[in-house]
Amino acid sequence: MFPIHRNRRLRTTEAMRALVRETVLTPNDFMFPMFIAEGQNVEIPIPSMPGIFRRSIDLTVMEVKELWSLGVKAVNIYVKVSDNLKDNTGKEAWNPDGLMQQAIKAIKDAVPGMVVMPDVALDPYSIYGHDGIVENGEILNDPTVDALTRMSLSHADAGADFVAPSDMMDGRVLAIRKALEENGHHNVGIMSYSAKYASSFYGPFRDALDSAPGFGDKKTYQMDYANRIEAIKEALHDVEEGADIVMVKPGIAYLDIVREVKNAVHVPVSVYQVSGEYAMIKAAAEKGWLDHDRIMLEQLHCIKRAGADIISTYFAKEAAILLNK
């Protein structure tokens, strides 16, 4: 009762606020998504994502070394596949000499301690830009799961610490887990994109990889953003099938889902602060409408406060630099 209790006593100074702060953000919380291109000494800016680039493997390795020095311990990697290698089977995805496989090996050779989580989905390899094999306008589930399993094994063979299926096909976590076990990859984990919504926040990402769907949309396999209980069901299914980490995607507009999933599962929860969320902050800051650094750190704190154990964010490097100060 007032005046016995005055809540403002715990807010009087920065030192006092820091002493009782409930959520503490560090570079250990971050995973940095990286886009990889063919060639040498290649750095291509992504216009809709200021400060983010598609880099060749040699420059990617340099960036990974810097991230490690800043305390960022994990990277989530994606590749820009040449059009001549795309088809409807995704077979380039499990080429042992493919761009993804080369990138995994190069990163692990250069920074062995870095946790490398390559993306597992067919959209960068598909002539249709969809996450699965297409037949008569339908994205087929079971043949796609077979392809994703082969892709995951090739990533594990290349040295990946985790595989990260982002496709939202039913049953793929169990199929991948069984294949990893049968092939001796007992310590390779699975970070499943469990609650991945059919969101409009992904636009800049698709610019980065030239992977926008060639027809229709992804609503037959990604989740309806109006649904909440479905996200819990998806996460629980993935844990039952062997997921070591579950993900909610996007981030800041889905914090209610993050909390629901965190309350329901007993594995770490990852949250992807996606390209559109990143681009909005960058654009508003360029206009002078928002304070870039303050908004960046506020959103990252809010994502962690909601229940994220890992935050996959394009701000990882910038935030780590600020937090280290």
mmCIF file of C-alpha atoms in Angstrom:
data_model
loop_
_atom_site.group_PDB
_atom_site.id
_atom_site.type_symbol
_atom_site.label_atom_id
_atom_site.label_comp_id
_atom_site.label_asym_id
_atom_site.label_seq_id
_atom_site.Cartn_x
_atom_site.Cartn_y
_atom_site.Cartn_z
ATOM 1 C CA MET A 1 0.000 0.000 0.000
ATOM 2 C CA PHE A 2 1.148 3.518 -0.808
ATOM 3 C CA PRO A 3 3.287 5.093 0.675
ATOM 4 C CA ILE A 4 4.724 1.920 2.214
ATOM 5 C CA HIS A 5 5.311 0.622 -1.309
ATOM 6 C CA ARG A 6 6.736 3.084 -3.813
ATOM 7 C CA ASN A 7 7.711 1.189 -6.955
ATOM 8 C CA ARG A 8 9.766 4.126 -8.177
ATOM 9 C CA ARG A 9 12.384 3.446 -5.483
ATOM 10 C CA LEU A 10 13.731 0.709 -7.773
ATOM 11 C CA ARG A 11 13.984 3.094 -10.741
ATOM 12 C CA THR A 12 15.881 6.016 -9.238
ATOM 13 C CA THR A 13 19.215 5.579 -11.078
ATOM 14 C CA GLU A 14 20.666 3.516 -13.922
ATOM 15 C CA ALA A 15 22.701 1.569 -11.370
ATOM 16 C CA MET A 16 19.533 0.734 -9.429
ATOM 17 C CA ARG A 17 17.637 -0.211 -12.585
ATOM 18 C CA ALA A 18 20.484 -2.448 -13.713
ATOM 19 C CA LEU A 19 20.608 -4.130 -10.330
ATOM 20 C CA VAL A 20 16.988 -5.320 -10.533
ATOM 21 C CA ARG A 21 16.705 -5.755 -14.312
ATOM 22 C CA GLU A 22 14.810 -8.952 -15.149
ATOM 23 C CA THR A 23 16.025 -9.447 -18.723
ATOM 24 C CA VAL A 24 19.710 -9.147 -19.587
ATOM 25 C CA LEU A 25 20.781 -9.240 -23.231
ATOM 26 C CA THR A 26 24.272 -10.405 -24.280
ATOM 27 C CA PRO A 27 25.936 -11.424 -27.576
ATOM 28 C CA ASN A 28 25.516 -15.042 -26.416
ATOM 29 C CA ASP A 29 21.808 -14.660 -27.214
ATOM 30 C CA PHE A 30 22.339 -14.006 -30.919
ATOM 31 C CA MET A 31 22.513 -16.028 -34.090
ATOM 32 C CA PHE A 32 23.450 -14.161 -37.269
ATOM 33 C CA PRO A 33 21.756 -15.101 -40.591
ATOM 34 C CA MET A 34 24.251 -14.964 -43.482
ATOM 35 C CA PHE A 35 23.753 -15.043 -47.249
ATOM 36 C CA ILE A 36 26.432 -16.759 -49.331
ATOM 37 C CA ALA A 37 27.192 -16.235 -53.024
ATOM 38 C CA GLU A 38 29.395 -17.958 -55.580
ATOM 39 C CA GLY A 39 32.814 -16.587 -56.480
ATOM 40 C CA GLN A 40 35.749 -14.945 -54.756
ATOM 41 C CA ASN A 41 35.924 -11.532 -53.110
ATOM 42 C CA VAL A 42 32.213 -11.001 -53.843
ATOM 43 C CA GLU A 43 30.172 -8.636 -51.679
ATOM 44 C CA ILE A 44 26.755 -7.679 -53.030
ATOM 45 C CA PRO A 45 24.614 -5.271 -50.985
ATOM 46 C CA ILE A 46 20.946 -6.127 -50.513
ATOM 47 C CA PRO A 47 19.091 -2.838 -51.133
ATOM 48 C CA SER A 48 16.066 -3.716 -49.011
ATOM 49 C CA MET A 49 18.321 -4.727 -46.087
ATOM 50 C CA PRO A 50 20.861 -1.914 -45.537
ATOM 51 C CA GLY A 51 24.093 -3.233 -44.069
ATOM 52 C CA ILE A 52 23.445 -6.843 -45.124
ATOM 53 C CA PHE A 53 25.274 -8.473 -48.029
ATOM 54 C CA ARG A 54 25.538 -11.614 -50.073
ATOM 55 C CA ARG A 55 29.184 -12.603 -49.674
ATOM 56 C CA SER A 56 31.397 -15.224 -51.244
ATOM 57 C CA ILE A 57 32.779 -17.885 -48.932
ATOM 58 C CA ASP A 58 36.140 -16.165 -48.412
ATOM 59 C CA LEU A 59 34.490 -12.930 -47.228
ATOM 60 C CA THR A 60 31.911 -14.885 -45.248
ATOM 61 C CA VAL A 61 34.723 -16.537 -43.307
ATOM 62 C CA MET A 62 36.205 -13.112 -42.520
ATOM 63 C CA GLU A 63 32.827 -11.942 -41.219
ATOM 64 C CA VAL A 64 32.424 -15.088 -39.122
ATOM 65 C CA LYS A 65 35.796 -14.461 -37.488
ATOM 66 C CA GLU A 66 34.714 -10.942 -36.564
ATOM 67 C CA LEU A 67 31.392 -12.181 -35.198
ATOM 68 C CA TRP A 68 33.229 -14.712 -33.041
ATOM 69 C CA SER A 69 35.499 -11.989 -31.688
ATOM 70 C CA LEU A 70 32.376 -10.030 -30.675
ATOM 71 C CA GLY A 71 30.928 -12.964 -28.775
ATOM 72 C CA VAL A 72 28.354 -14.142 -31.338
ATOM 73 C CA LYS A 73 28.427 -17.932 -31.144
ATOM 74 C CA ALA A 74 26.081 -19.089 -33.945
ATOM 75 C CA VAL A 75 25.361 -18.438 -37.609
ATOM 76 C CA ASN A 76 22.393 -19.518 -39.710
ATOM 77 C CA ILE A 77 23.493 -19.743 -43.345
ATOM 78 C CA TYR A 78 21.629 -19.484 -46.646
ATOM 79 C CA VAL A 79 22.937 -19.735 -50.201
ATOM 80 C CA LYS A 80 22.116 -17.856 -53.411
ATOM 81 C CA VAL A 81 21.888 -20.644 -55.971
ATOM 82 C CA SER A 82 22.640 -20.035 -59.646
ATOM 83 C CA ASP A 83 19.578 -20.309 -61.867
ATOM 84 C CA ASN A 84 21.186 -23.044 -63.968
ATOM 85 C CA LEU A 85 21.344 -25.287 -60.874
ATOM 86 C CA LYS A 86 17.659 -24.934 -60.010
ATOM 87 C CA ASP A 87 15.069 -27.570 -60.864
ATOM 88 C CA ASN A 88 11.970 -29.156 -59.330
ATOM 89 C CA THR A 89 13.819 -31.871 -57.419
ATOM 90 C CA GLY A 90 16.244 -29.760 -55.385
ATOM 91 C CA LYS A 91 19.062 -32.208 -56.103
ATOM 92 C CA GLU A 92 21.726 -29.478 -55.929
ATOM 93 C CA ALA A 93 20.804 -29.157 -52.240
ATOM 94 C CA TRP A 94 22.619 -32.400 -51.409
ATOM 95 C CA ASN A 95 25.546 -32.005 -53.801
ATOM 96 C CA PRO A 96 28.596 -32.747 -51.582
ATOM 97 C CA ASP A 97 30.499 -30.065 -53.493
ATOM 98 C CA GLY A 98 27.645 -27.566 -53.487
ATOM 99 C CA LEU A 99 27.930 -23.994 -52.291
ATOM 100 C CA MET A 100 26.288 -24.720 -48.936
ATOM 101 C CA GLN A 101 28.495 -27.717 -48.249
ATOM 102 C CA GLN A 102 31.639 -25.765 -49.140
ATOM 103 C CA ALA A 103 30.540 -22.900 -46.900
ATOM 104 C CA ILE A 104 29.922 -25.179 -43.912
ATOM 105 C CA LYS A 105 33.370 -26.732 -44.254
ATOM 106 C CA ALA A 106 35.104 -23.372 -44.687
ATOM 107 C CA ILE A 107 33.433 -21.829 -41.629
ATOM 108 C CA LYS A 108 34.124 -24.823 -39.404
ATOM 109 C CA ASP A 109 37.750 -24.958 -40.563
ATOM 110 C CA ALA A 110 38.246 -21.252 -39.842
ATOM 111 C CA VAL A 111 36.287 -20.970 -36.582
ATOM 112 C CA PRO A 112 35.739 -24.481 -35.185
ATOM 113 C CA GLY A 113 33.831 -23.213 -32.165
ATOM 114 C CA MET A 114 31.183 -21.363 -34.187
ATOM 115 C CA VAL A 115 27.823 -23.157 -34.142
ATOM 116 C CA VAL A 116 26.842 -23.522 -37.794
ATOM 117 C CA MET A 117 23.148 -24.058 -38.594
ATOM 118 C CA PRO A 118 22.517 -24.305 -42.352
ATOM 119 C CA ASP A 119 19.021 -23.729 -43.664
ATOM 120 C CA VAL A 120 17.143 -26.812 -44.848
ATOM 121 C CA ALA A 121 14.505 -25.948 -47.459
ATOM 122 C CA LEU A 122 14.185 -26.297 -51.198
ATOM 123 C CA ASP A 123 13.118 -22.764 -52.152
ATOM 124 C CA PRO A 124 16.650 -21.511 -53.043
ATOM 125 C CA TYR A 125 17.055 -24.573 -55.289
ATOM 126 C CA SER A 126 13.571 -24.633 -56.829
ATOM 127 C CA ILE A 127 12.620 -23.272 -60.228
ATOM 128 C CA TYR A 128 9.274 -22.450 -58.610
ATOM 129 C CA GLY A 129 10.618 -20.704 -55.501
ATOM 130 C CA HIS A 130 8.629 -22.985 -53.227
ATOM 131 C CA ASP A 131 9.889 -24.935 -50.220
ATOM 132 C CA GLY A 132 8.920 -28.249 -51.749
ATOM 133 C CA ILE A 133 8.560 -30.322 -54.883
ATOM 134 C CA VAL A 134 5.693 -29.140 -57.087
ATOM 135 C CA GLU A 135 3.224 -31.244 -59.046
ATOM 136 C CA ASN A 136 0.199 -29.800 -60.827
ATOM 137 C CA GLY A 137 0.419 -26.632 -58.740
ATOM 138 C CA GLU A 138 0.546 -28.531 -55.424
ATOM 139 C CA ILE A 139 3.525 -28.576 -53.068
ATOM 140 C CA LEU A 140 4.006 -32.254 -52.259
ATOM 141 C CA ASN A 141 4.762 -33.138 -48.645
ATOM 142 C CA ASP A 142 6.232 -36.639 -48.602
ATOM 143 C CA PRO A 143 8.569 -36.438 -51.628
ATOM 144 C CA THR A 144 9.791 -33.109 -50.223
ATOM 145 C CA VAL A 145 10.539 -34.739 -46.848
ATOM 146 C CA ASP A 146 12.723 -37.286 -48.651
ATOM 147 C CA ALA A 147 14.628 -34.465 -50.353
ATOM 148 C CA LEU A 148 15.023 -32.531 -47.096
ATOM 149 C CA THR A 149 16.396 -35.642 -45.410
ATOM 150 C CA ARG A 150 19.065 -36.029 -48.094
ATOM 151 C CA MET A 151 19.862 -32.323 -47.790
ATOM 152 C CA SER A 152 20.228 -32.576 -44.007
ATOM 153 C CA LEU A 153 22.557 -35.557 -44.252
ATOM 154 C CA SER A 154 24.779 -33.687 -46.697
ATOM 155 C CA HIS A 155 24.974 -30.759 -44.261
ATOM 156 C CA ALA A 156 25.899 -33.091 -41.412
ATOM 157 C CA ASP A 157 28.543 -34.767 -43.571
ATOM 158 C CA ALA A 158 30.003 -31.323 -44.314
ATOM 159 C CA GLY A 159 30.368 -30.577 -40.601
ATOM 160 C CA ALA A 160 27.193 -28.712 -39.586
ATOM 161 C CA ASP A 161 26.474 -28.621 -35.860
ATOM 162 C CA PHE A 162 22.714 -28.321 -36.384
ATOM 163 C CA VAL A 163 20.377 -28.551 -39.342
ATOM 164 C CA ALA A 164 17.540 -26.031 -39.506
ATOM 165 C CA PRO A 165 14.499 -27.209 -41.492
ATOM 166 C CA SER A 166 12.483 -24.107 -42.373
ATOM 167 C CA ASP A 167 10.103 -25.697 -44.867
ATOM 168 C CA MET A 168 7.080 -26.540 -42.657
ATOM 169 C CA MET A 169 6.474 -29.954 -44.241
ATOM 170 C CA ASP A 170 4.722 -32.438 -41.943
ATOM 171 C CA GLY A 171 6.896 -35.184 -40.453
ATOM 172 C CA ARG A 172 10.229 -33.856 -41.637
ATOM 173 C CA VAL A 173 11.798 -33.601 -38.169
ATOM 174 C CA LEU A 174 11.250 -37.307 -37.454
ATOM 175 C CA ALA A 175 12.560 -38.332 -40.883
ATOM 176 C CA ILE A 176 15.666 -36.164 -40.488
ATOM 177 C CA ARG A 177 16.315 -37.377 -36.925
ATOM 178 C CA LYS A 178 16.087 -41.029 -37.991
ATOM 179 C CA ALA A 179 18.423 -40.458 -40.933
ATOM 180 C CA LEU A 180 20.978 -38.631 -38.795
ATOM 181 C CA GLU A 181 20.959 -41.445 -36.234
ATOM 182 C CA GLU A 182 21.237 -44.172 -38.852
ATOM 183 C CA ASN A 183 24.233 -42.430 -40.418
ATOM 184 C CA GLY A 184 26.187 -41.881 -37.216
ATOM 185 C CA HIS A 185 25.381 -38.174 -36.772
ATOM 186 C CA HIS A 186 24.176 -38.598 -33.194
ATOM 187 C CA ASN A 187 25.451 -35.200 -32.074
ATOM 188 C CA VAL A 188 24.036 -33.165 -34.951
ATOM 189 C CA GLY A 189 21.016 -31.290 -33.637
ATOM 190 C CA ILE A 190 17.800 -30.078 -35.247
ATOM 191 C CA MET A 191 16.520 -26.545 -34.878
ATOM 192 C CA SER A 192 13.041 -26.792 -36.321
ATOM 193 C CA TYR A 193 11.143 -23.809 -37.660
ATOM 194 C CA SER A 194 8.083 -25.062 -35.811
ATOM 195 C CA ALA A 195 5.784 -22.026 -35.861
ATOM 196 C CA LYS A 196 6.651 -20.353 -39.153
ATOM 197 C CA TYR A 197 3.853 -18.107 -40.291
ATOM 198 C CA ALA A 198 2.855 -17.178 -43.844
ATOM 199 C CA SER A 199 3.967 -13.613 -43.224
ATOM 200 C CA SER A 200 4.432 -10.534 -45.359
ATOM 201 C CA PHE A 201 7.517 -9.634 -43.312
ATOM 202 C CA TYR A 202 9.744 -11.920 -45.440
ATOM 203 C CA GLY A 203 9.946 -9.732 -48.550
ATOM 204 C CA PRO A 204 13.550 -8.466 -48.223
ATOM 205 C CA PHE A 205 14.789 -12.004 -47.502
ATOM 206 C CA ARG A 206 13.341 -13.196 -50.784
ATOM 207 C CA ASP A 207 15.132 -10.333 -52.512
ATOM 208 C CA ALA A 208 18.365 -11.541 -50.933
ATOM 209 C CA LEU A 209 18.059 -15.062 -52.307
ATOM 210 C CA ASP A 210 15.858 -14.455 -55.364
ATOM 211 C CA SER A 211 13.536 -17.076 -53.898
ATOM 212 C CA ALA A 212 10.071 -15.523 -54.125
ATOM 213 C CA PRO A 213 7.437 -18.098 -55.137
ATOM 214 C CA GLY A 214 6.928 -18.231 -58.868
ATOM 215 C CA PHE A 215 3.213 -18.816 -58.460
ATOM 216 C CA GLY A 216 0.696 -18.511 -55.667
ATOM 217 C CA ASP A 217 1.899 -18.172 -52.088
ATOM 218 C CA LYS A 218 3.053 -20.408 -49.222
ATOM 219 C CA LYS A 219 -0.172 -20.530 -47.251
ATOM 220 C CA THR A 220 -0.768 -24.242 -47.861
ATOM 221 C CA TYR A 221 2.255 -25.127 -45.735
ATOM 222 C CA GLN A 222 3.195 -22.080 -43.650
ATOM 223 C CA MET A 223 0.893 -21.125 -40.781
ATOM 224 C CA ASP A 224 -2.099 -18.774 -40.836
ATOM 225 C CA TYR A 225 -1.088 -15.695 -38.845
ATOM 226 C CA ALA A 226 -4.560 -15.623 -37.259
ATOM 227 C CA ASN A 227 -3.809 -18.849 -35.352
ATOM 228 C CA ARG A 228 -2.298 -19.294 -31.904
ATOM 229 C CA ILE A 229 -3.143 -22.806 -30.646
ATOM 230 C CA GLU A 230 -1.824 -24.290 -33.894
ATOM 231 C CA ALA A 231 1.641 -22.942 -33.072
ATOM 232 C CA ILE A 232 1.705 -24.827 -29.782
ATOM 233 C CA LYS A 233 0.610 -28.019 -31.551
ATOM 234 C CA GLU A 234 3.318 -27.648 -34.205
ATOM 235 C CA ALA A 235 6.019 -27.074 -31.590
ATOM 236 C CA LEU A 236 4.943 -30.042 -29.475
ATOM 237 C CA HIS A 237 4.869 -32.309 -32.526
ATOM 238 C CA ASP A 238 8.389 -31.255 -33.496
ATOM 239 C CA VAL A 239 9.710 -31.893 -29.986
ATOM 240 C CA GLU A 240 8.113 -35.349 -30.032
ATOM 241 C CA GLU A 241 9.791 -36.013 -33.379
ATOM 242 C CA GLY A 242 13.231 -35.078 -32.053
ATOM 243 C CA ALA A 243 13.706 -31.317 -32.414
ATOM 244 C CA ASP A 244 16.375 -30.009 -30.025
ATOM 245 C CA ILE A 245 15.350 -26.360 -30.517
ATOM 246 C CA VAL A 246 12.052 -24.971 -31.822
ATOM 247 C CA MET A 247 11.646 -21.657 -33.590
ATOM 248 C CA VAL A 248 8.938 -19.013 -33.847
ATOM 249 C CA LYS A 249 9.074 -16.813 -36.953
ATOM 250 C CA PRO A 250 8.591 -13.806 -37.347
ATOM 251 C CA GLY A 251 9.558 -12.135 -34.104
ATOM 252 C CA ILE A 252 8.264 -8.838 -32.749
ATOM 253 C CA ALA A 253 4.697 -9.164 -34.092
ATOM 254 C CA TYR A 254 4.441 -12.699 -32.674
ATOM 255 C CA LEU A 255 5.617 -12.293 -29.083
ATOM 256 C CA ASP A 256 2.374 -13.787 -27.763
ATOM 257 C CA ILE A 257 3.236 -16.949 -29.703
ATOM 258 C CA VAL A 258 6.785 -16.931 -28.335
ATOM 259 C CA ARG A 259 5.453 -16.919 -24.777
ATOM 260 C CA GLU A 260 2.870 -19.612 -25.498
ATOM 261 C CA VAL A 261 5.471 -21.898 -27.065
ATOM 262 C CA LYS A 262 7.981 -21.220 -24.275
ATOM 263 C CA ASN A 263 5.384 -22.224 -21.699
ATOM 264 C CA ALA A 264 4.514 -25.408 -23.591
ATOM 265 C CA VAL A 265 7.905 -26.956 -24.416
ATOM 266 C CA HIS A 266 10.974 -27.955 -22.456
ATOM 267 C CA VAL A 267 13.569 -27.281 -25.134
ATOM 268 C CA PRO A 268 15.205 -23.951 -26.058
ATOM 269 C CA VAL A 269 13.074 -21.564 -28.094
ATOM 270 C CA SER A 270 14.599 -19.594 -30.944
ATOM 271 C CA VAL A 271 12.973 -16.511 -32.446
ATOM 272 C CA TYR A 272 13.744 -15.089 -35.884
ATOM 273 C CA GLN A 273 13.596 -11.292 -36.089
ATOM 274 C CA VAL A 274 13.034 -11.391 -39.823
ATOM 275 C CA SER A 275 14.122 -9.249 -42.735
ATOM 276 C CA GLY A 276 11.009 -7.072 -42.858
ATOM 277 C CA GLU A 277 11.310 -6.260 -39.162
ATOM 278 C CA TYR A 278 14.959 -5.332 -39.712
ATOM 279 C CA ALA A 279 14.170 -3.261 -42.813
ATOM 280 C CA MET A 280 11.439 -1.252 -41.078
ATOM 281 C CA ILE A 281 13.799 -0.110 -38.332
ATOM 282 C CA LYS A 282 16.512 0.762 -40.866
ATOM 283 C CA ALA A 283 14.088 2.722 -43.048
ATOM 284 C CA ALA A 284 12.538 4.637 -40.164
ATOM 285 C CA ALA A 285 15.965 5.444 -38.742
ATOM 286 C CA GLU A 286 17.184 6.723 -42.132
ATOM 287 C CA LYS A 287 14.169 9.060 -42.181
ATOM 288 C CA GLY A 288 15.082 10.289 -38.711
ATOM 289 C CA TRP A 289 11.771 9.056 -37.322
ATOM 290 C CA LEU A 290 13.270 6.596 -34.805
ATOM 291 C CA ASP A 291 16.484 6.267 -32.818
ATOM 292 C CA HIS A 292 18.076 3.245 -34.497
ATOM 293 C CA ASP A 293 20.160 1.879 -31.649
ATOM 294 C CA ARG A 294 17.538 2.396 -28.952
ATOM 295 C CA ILE A 295 14.783 0.750 -31.005
ATOM 296 C CA MET A 296 17.087 -2.120 -31.996
ATOM 297 C CA LEU A 297 18.010 -2.919 -28.397
ATOM 298 C CA GLU A 298 14.452 -2.442 -27.162
ATOM 299 C CA GLN A 299 13.078 -4.942 -29.668
ATOM 300 C CA LEU A 300 15.811 -7.477 -28.914
ATOM 301 C CA HIS A 301 15.182 -7.167 -25.175
ATOM 302 C CA CYS A 302 11.442 -7.607 -25.770
ATOM 303 C CA ILE A 303 11.993 -10.759 -27.818
ATOM 304 C CA LYS A 304 14.141 -12.240 -25.064
ATOM 305 C CA ARG A 305 11.694 -11.108 -22.363
ATOM 306 C CA ALA A 306 8.905 -12.940 -24.191
ATOM 307 C CA GLY A 307 10.822 -16.216 -23.858
ATOM 308 C CA ALA A 308 13.466 -16.447 -26.569
ATOM 309 C CA ASP A 309 16.587 -18.388 -25.635
ATOM 310 C CA ILE A 310 18.166 -17.643 -29.037
ATOM 311 C CA ILE A 311 17.468 -14.636 -31.266
ATOM 312 C CA SER A 312 18.269 -14.989 -34.950
ATOM 313 C CA THR A 313 18.703 -11.384 -36.029
ATOM 314 C CA TYR A 314 20.372 -9.303 -38.720
ATOM 315 C CA PHE A 315 21.213 -6.874 -35.922
ATOM 316 C CA ALA A 316 23.488 -9.422 -34.200
ATOM 317 C CA LYS A 317 26.746 -7.720 -35.115
ATOM 318 C CA GLU A 318 25.567 -4.163 -34.448
ATOM 319 C CA ALA A 319 23.929 -5.141 -31.171
ATOM 320 C CA ALA A 320 26.970 -7.103 -30.028
ATOM 321 C CA ILE A 321 29.219 -4.080 -30.628
ATOM 322 C CA LEU A 322 26.921 -1.877 -28.541
ATOM 323 C CA LEU A 323 26.486 -4.420 -25.759
ATOM 324 C CA ASN A 324 30.239 -5.018 -25.539
ATOM 325 C CA LYS A 325 30.711 -1.288 -24.861
#
